[in-house]
Short mmCIF file of C-alpha atoms and ligand atoms in Angstrom, two decimals:
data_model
loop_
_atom_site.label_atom_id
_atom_site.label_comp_id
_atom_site.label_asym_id
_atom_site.label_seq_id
_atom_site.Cartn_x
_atom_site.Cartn_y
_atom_site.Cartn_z
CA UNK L 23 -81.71 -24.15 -24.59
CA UNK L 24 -79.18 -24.34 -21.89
CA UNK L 25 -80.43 -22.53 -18.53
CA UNK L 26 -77.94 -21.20 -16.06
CA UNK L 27 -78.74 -19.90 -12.08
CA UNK L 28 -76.30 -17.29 -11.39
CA UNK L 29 -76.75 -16.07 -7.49
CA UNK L 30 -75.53 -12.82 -7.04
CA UNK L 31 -76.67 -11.48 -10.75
CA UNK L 32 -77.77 -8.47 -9.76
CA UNK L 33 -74.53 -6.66 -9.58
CA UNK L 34 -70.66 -7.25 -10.04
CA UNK L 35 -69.04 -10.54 -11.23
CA UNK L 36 -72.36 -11.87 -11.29
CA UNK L 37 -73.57 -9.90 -13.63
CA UNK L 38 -71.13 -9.38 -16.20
CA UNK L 39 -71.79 -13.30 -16.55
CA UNK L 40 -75.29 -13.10 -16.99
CA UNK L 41 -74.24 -10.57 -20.22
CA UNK L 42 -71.91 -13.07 -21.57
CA UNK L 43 -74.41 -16.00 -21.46
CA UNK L 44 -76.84 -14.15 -23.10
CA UNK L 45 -74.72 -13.17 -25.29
CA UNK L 46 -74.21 -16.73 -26.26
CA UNK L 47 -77.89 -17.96 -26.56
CA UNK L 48 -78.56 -19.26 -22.97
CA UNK L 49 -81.16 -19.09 -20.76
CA UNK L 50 -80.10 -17.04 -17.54
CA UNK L 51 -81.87 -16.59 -14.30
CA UNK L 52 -80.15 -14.21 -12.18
CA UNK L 53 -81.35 -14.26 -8.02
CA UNK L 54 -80.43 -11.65 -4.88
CA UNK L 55 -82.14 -10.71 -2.33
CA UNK L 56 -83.00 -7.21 -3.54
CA UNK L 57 -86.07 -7.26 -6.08
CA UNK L 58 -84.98 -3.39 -6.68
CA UNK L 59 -81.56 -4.33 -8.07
CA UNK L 60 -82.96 -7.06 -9.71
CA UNK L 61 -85.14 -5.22 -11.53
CA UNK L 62 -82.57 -2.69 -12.49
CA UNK L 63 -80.10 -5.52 -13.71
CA UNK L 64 -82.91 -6.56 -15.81
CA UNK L 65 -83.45 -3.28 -17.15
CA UNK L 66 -79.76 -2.98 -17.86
CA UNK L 67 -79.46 -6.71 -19.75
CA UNK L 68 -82.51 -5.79 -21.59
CA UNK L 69 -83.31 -9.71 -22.74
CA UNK L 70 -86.92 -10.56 -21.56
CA UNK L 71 -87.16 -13.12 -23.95
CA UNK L 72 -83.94 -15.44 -22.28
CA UNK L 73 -83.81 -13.53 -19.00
CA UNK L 74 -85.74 -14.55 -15.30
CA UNK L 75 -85.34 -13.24 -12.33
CA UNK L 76 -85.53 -15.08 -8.74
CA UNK L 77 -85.40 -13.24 -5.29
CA UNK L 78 -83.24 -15.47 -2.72
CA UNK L 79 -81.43 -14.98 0.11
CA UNK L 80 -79.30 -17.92 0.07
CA UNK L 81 -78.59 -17.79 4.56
CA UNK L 82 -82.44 -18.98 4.23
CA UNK L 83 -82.83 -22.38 3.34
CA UNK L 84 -86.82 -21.93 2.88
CA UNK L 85 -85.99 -19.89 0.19
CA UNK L 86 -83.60 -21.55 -1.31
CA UNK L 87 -85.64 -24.64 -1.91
CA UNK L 88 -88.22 -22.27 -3.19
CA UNK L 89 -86.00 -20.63 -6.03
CA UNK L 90 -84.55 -24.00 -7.01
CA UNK L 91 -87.97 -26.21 -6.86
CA UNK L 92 -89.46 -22.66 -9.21
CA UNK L 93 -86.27 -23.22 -11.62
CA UNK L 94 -86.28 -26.76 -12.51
CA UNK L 95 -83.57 -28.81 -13.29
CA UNK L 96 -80.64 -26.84 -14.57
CA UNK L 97 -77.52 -27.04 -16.92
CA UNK L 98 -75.22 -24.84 -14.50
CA UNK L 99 -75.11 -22.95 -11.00
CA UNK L 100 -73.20 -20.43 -10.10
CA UNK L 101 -72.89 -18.40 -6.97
CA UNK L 102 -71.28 -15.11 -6.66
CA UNK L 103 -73.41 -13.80 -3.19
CA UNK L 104 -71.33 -11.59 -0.96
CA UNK L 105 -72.31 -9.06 1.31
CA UNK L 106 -69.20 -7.10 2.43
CA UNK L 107 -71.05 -4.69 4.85
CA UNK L 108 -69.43 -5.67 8.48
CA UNK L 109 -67.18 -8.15 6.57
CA UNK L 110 -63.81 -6.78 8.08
CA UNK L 111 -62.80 -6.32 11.34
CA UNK L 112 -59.56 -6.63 13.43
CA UNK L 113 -60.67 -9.96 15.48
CA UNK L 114 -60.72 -8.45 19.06
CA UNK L 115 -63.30 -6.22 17.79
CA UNK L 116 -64.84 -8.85 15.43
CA UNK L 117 -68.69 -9.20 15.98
CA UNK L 118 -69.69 -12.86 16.49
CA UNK L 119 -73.10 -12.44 15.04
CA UNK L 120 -71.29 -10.28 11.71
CA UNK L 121 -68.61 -13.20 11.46
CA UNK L 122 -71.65 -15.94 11.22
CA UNK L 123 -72.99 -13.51 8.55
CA UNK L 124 -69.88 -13.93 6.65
CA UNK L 125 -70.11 -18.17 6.62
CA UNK L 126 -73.99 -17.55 6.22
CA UNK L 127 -73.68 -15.89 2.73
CA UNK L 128 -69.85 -17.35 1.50
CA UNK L 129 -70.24 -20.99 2.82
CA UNK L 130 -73.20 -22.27 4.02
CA UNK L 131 -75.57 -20.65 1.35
CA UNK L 132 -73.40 -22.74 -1.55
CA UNK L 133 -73.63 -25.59 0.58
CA UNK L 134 -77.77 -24.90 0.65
CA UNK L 135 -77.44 -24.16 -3.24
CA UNK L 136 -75.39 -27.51 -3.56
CA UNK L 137 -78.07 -29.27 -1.40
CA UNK L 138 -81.40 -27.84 -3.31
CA UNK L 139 -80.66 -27.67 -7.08
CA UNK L 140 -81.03 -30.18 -9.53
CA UNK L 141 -78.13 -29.90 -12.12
CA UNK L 142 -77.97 -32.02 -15.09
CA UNK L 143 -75.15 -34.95 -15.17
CA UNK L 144 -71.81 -33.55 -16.22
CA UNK L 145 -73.06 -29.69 -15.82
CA UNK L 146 -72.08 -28.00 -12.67
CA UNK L 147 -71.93 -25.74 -10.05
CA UNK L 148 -69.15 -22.91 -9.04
CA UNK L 149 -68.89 -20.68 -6.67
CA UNK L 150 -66.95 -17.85 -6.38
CA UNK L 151 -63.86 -18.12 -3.24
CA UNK L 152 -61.27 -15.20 -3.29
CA UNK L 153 -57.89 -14.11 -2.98
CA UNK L 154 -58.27 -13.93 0.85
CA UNK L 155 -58.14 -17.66 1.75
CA UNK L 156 -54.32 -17.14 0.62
CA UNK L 157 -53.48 -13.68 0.73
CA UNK L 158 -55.49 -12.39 3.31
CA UNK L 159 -55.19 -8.79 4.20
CA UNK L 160 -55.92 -6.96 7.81
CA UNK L 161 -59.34 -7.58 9.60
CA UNK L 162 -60.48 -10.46 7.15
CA UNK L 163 -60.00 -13.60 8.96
CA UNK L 164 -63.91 -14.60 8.73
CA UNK L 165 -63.54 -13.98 4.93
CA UNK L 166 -60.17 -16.32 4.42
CA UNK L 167 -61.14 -18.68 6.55
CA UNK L 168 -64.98 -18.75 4.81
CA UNK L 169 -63.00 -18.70 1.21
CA UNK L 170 -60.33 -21.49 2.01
CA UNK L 171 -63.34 -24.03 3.76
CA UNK L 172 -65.61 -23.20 0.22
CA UNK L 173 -62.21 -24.39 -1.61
CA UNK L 174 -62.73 -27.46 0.67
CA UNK L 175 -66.41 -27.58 0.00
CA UNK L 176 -65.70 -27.88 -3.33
CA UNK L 177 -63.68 -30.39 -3.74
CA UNK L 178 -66.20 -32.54 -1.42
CA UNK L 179 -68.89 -31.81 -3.13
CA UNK L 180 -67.48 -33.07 -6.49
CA UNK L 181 -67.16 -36.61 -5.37
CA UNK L 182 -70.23 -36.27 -3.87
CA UNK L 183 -72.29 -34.89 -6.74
CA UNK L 184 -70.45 -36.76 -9.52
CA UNK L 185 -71.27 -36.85 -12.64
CA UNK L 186 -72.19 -33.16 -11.05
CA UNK L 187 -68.80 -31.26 -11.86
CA UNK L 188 -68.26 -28.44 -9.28
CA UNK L 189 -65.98 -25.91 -8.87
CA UNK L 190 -64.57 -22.65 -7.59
CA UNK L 191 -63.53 -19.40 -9.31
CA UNK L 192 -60.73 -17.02 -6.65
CA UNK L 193 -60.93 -13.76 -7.92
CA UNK L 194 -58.11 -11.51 -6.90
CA UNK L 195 -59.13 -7.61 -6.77
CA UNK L 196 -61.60 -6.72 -9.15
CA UNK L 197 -63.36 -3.45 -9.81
CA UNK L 198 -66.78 -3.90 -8.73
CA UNK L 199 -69.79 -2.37 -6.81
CA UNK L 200 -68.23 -4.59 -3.74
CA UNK L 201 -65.61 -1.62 -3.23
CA UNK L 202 -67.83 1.30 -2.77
CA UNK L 203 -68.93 -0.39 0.24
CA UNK L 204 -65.52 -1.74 1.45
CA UNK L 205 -63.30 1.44 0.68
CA UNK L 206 -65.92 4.61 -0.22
CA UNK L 207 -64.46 7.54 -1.50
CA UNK L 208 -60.85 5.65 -1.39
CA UNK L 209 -62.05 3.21 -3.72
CA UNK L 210 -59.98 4.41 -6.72
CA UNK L 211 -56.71 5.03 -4.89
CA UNK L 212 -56.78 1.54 -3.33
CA UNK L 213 -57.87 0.04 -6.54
CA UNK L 214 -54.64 1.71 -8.08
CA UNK L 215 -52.12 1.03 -5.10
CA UNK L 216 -52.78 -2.83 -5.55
CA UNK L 217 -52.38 -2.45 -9.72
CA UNK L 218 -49.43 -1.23 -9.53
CA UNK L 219 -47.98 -4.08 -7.11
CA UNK L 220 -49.85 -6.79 -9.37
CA UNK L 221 -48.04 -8.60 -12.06
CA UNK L 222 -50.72 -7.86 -14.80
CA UNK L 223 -50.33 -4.47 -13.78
CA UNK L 224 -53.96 -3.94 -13.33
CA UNK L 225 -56.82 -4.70 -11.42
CA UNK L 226 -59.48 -7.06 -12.32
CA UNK L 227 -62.63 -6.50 -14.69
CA UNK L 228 -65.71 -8.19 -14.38
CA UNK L 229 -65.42 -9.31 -17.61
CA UNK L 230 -62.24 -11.27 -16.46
CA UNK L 231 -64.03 -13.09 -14.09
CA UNK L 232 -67.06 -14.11 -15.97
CA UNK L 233 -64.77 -15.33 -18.78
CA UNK L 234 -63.49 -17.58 -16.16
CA UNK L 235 -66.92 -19.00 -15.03
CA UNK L 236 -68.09 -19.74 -18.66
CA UNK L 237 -64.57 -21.23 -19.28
CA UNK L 238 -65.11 -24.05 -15.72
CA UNK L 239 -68.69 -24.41 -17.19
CA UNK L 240 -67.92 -25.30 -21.15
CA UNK L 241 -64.56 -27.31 -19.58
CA UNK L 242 -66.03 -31.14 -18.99
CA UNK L 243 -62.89 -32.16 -17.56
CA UNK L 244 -62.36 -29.77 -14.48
CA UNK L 245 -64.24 -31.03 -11.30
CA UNK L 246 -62.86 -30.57 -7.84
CA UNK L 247 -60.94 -27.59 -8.84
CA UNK L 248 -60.18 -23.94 -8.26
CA UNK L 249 -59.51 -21.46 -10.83
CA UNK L 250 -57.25 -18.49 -9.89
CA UNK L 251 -58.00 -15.27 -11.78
CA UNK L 252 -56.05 -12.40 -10.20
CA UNK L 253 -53.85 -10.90 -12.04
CA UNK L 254 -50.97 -12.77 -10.15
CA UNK L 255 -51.87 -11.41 -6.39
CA UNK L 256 -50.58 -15.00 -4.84
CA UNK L 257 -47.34 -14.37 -6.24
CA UNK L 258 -46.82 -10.98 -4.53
N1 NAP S 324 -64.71 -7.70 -6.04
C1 NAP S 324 -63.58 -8.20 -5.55
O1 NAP S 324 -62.53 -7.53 -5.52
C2 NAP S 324 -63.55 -9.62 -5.03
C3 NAP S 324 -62.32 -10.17 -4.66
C4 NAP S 324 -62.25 -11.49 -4.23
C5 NAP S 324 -63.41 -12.24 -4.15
N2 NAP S 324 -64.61 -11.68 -4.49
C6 NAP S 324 -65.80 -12.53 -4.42
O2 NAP S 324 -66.45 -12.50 -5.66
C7 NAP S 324 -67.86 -12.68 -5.48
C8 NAP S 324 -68.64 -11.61 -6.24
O3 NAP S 324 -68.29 -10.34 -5.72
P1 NAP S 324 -68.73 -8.99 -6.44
O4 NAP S 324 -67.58 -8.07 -6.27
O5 NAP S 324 -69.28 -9.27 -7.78
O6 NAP S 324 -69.90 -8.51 -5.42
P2 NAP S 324 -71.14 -7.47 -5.62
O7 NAP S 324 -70.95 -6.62 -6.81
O8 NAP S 324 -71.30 -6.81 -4.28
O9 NAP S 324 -72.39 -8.44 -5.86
C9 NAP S 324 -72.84 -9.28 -4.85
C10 NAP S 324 -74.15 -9.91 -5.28
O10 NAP S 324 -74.55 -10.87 -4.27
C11 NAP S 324 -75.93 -10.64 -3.94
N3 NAP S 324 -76.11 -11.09 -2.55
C12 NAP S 324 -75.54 -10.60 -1.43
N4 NAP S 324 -75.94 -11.29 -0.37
C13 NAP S 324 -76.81 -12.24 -0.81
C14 NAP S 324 -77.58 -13.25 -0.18
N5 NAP S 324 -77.55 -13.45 1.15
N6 NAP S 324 -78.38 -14.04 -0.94
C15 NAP S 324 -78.42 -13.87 -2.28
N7 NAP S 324 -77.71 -12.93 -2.95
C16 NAP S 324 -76.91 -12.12 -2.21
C17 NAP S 324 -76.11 -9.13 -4.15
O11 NAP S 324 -77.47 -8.75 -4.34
P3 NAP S 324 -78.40 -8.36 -3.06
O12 NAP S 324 -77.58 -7.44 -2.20
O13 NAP S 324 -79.60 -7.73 -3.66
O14 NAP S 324 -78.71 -9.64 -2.37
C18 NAP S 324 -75.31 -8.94 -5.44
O15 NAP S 324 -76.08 -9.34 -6.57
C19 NAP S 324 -68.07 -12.69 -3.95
O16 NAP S 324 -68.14 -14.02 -3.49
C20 NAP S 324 -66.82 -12.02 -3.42
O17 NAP S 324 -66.53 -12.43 -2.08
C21 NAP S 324 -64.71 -10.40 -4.92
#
């Protein structure tokens, strides 16, 4: 049975894959630091017969190695860590140690994934960039610059790791538990001030972006690439 690492499982973009890959008869380990929200994603995917858990945090490259060595080698990898708390900041006020955190979780953590797992030849890893690296909004110059170098990553990485394909997924806006921390209780008017500017005339779904991931992981061809799924946002 095919197995499939998806880091950041536990909630979001992350998640909604895990559902569809059960869905199709795969093996899915989801990982994230939190053993609480694991557990609850668990709960909520209800498949204990195709469904393992893993705690990481992928900053820590002790752990890492640990979650990788414990799942064996593996058909695909994908990473969708983020952790938006002290993500944004204008840059005089930026904190030096919260802008590291930024590269820790979006950058170097895929790079530790990339260095760690064993992937089977012509399966592959993505990770998940963003809409930032090309248009990036007020205070999020640690995030673009993060997203654009993982584009960059990626496309080192799949000469490097050939027959290993890797890839990215750049999600524009997409309704997730990411917003409650980065707007709060102005999560739904934001949400609906960038539909309406959007050319799909709609912000993204989960579902939208895990389509894409299964769609870079079934597609033997694409290495070195990055998939754009956001509704049109670059155009804008
Ligand atoms: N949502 C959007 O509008 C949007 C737009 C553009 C790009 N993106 C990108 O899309 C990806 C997925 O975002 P999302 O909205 O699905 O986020 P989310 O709902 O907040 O989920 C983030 C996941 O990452 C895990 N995580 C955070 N830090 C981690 C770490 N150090 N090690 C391991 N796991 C970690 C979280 O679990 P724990 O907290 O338990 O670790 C959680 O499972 C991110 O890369 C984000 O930058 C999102």
């Amino acid at each position: 049975m095919t197995h499939v690492l998806v880091i950041g499982g536990s909630s979001g973009m992350g998640l909604a894959l895990a559902r569809h890959l059960l869905d199709r008869d795969t093996s899915v380990t989801i990982a994230g630091r939190s053993a609480e929200r694991l557990a609850d994603a668990a709960t909520t995917l209800g498949r204990p017969d195709t469904l393992r858990t893993g705690q990481v945090d992928i900053t820590r490259e002790d752990e890492v190695r640990r979650l990788l060595a414990a799942t064996g080698t593996l058909d695909h990898v994908v990473v969708t860590a983020v952790d938006a708390r002290d993500a944004y900041f204008p840059i005089a006020d930026f904190p030096l140690d919260d802008a590291r955190a930024v590269l820790g979780t979006k950058l170097l953590g895929p790079w530790l994934v990339a260095k760690h797992a064993r992937v089977t030849p012509g399966g592959s890893i993505t990770f998940t960039s963003g809409v930032a690296a090309h248009r990036p909004g007020p205070g999020a110059s640690v995030l673009a610059a993060a997203n654009g170098a993982l584009e960059a990553l990626v496309r080192a990485l799949a000469v490097e790791l050939a027959p290993v394909r890797v890839n990215a997924v750049s999600p524009g806006w997409v309704d997730t538990p990411v917003w409650d921390v980065l707007a709060g209780p102005a999560k739904a008017e934001r949400l609906a001030a960038m539909a309406a500017r959007l050319p799909a005339g709609r912000i993204g779904t989960p579902d939208d972006i895990a389509e894409a991931f299964t769609a870079v992981q079934r597609n033997g061809f694409m290495t070195g690439s990055v998939l754009h799924v956001e509704g049109g946002h670059r155009l804008v």
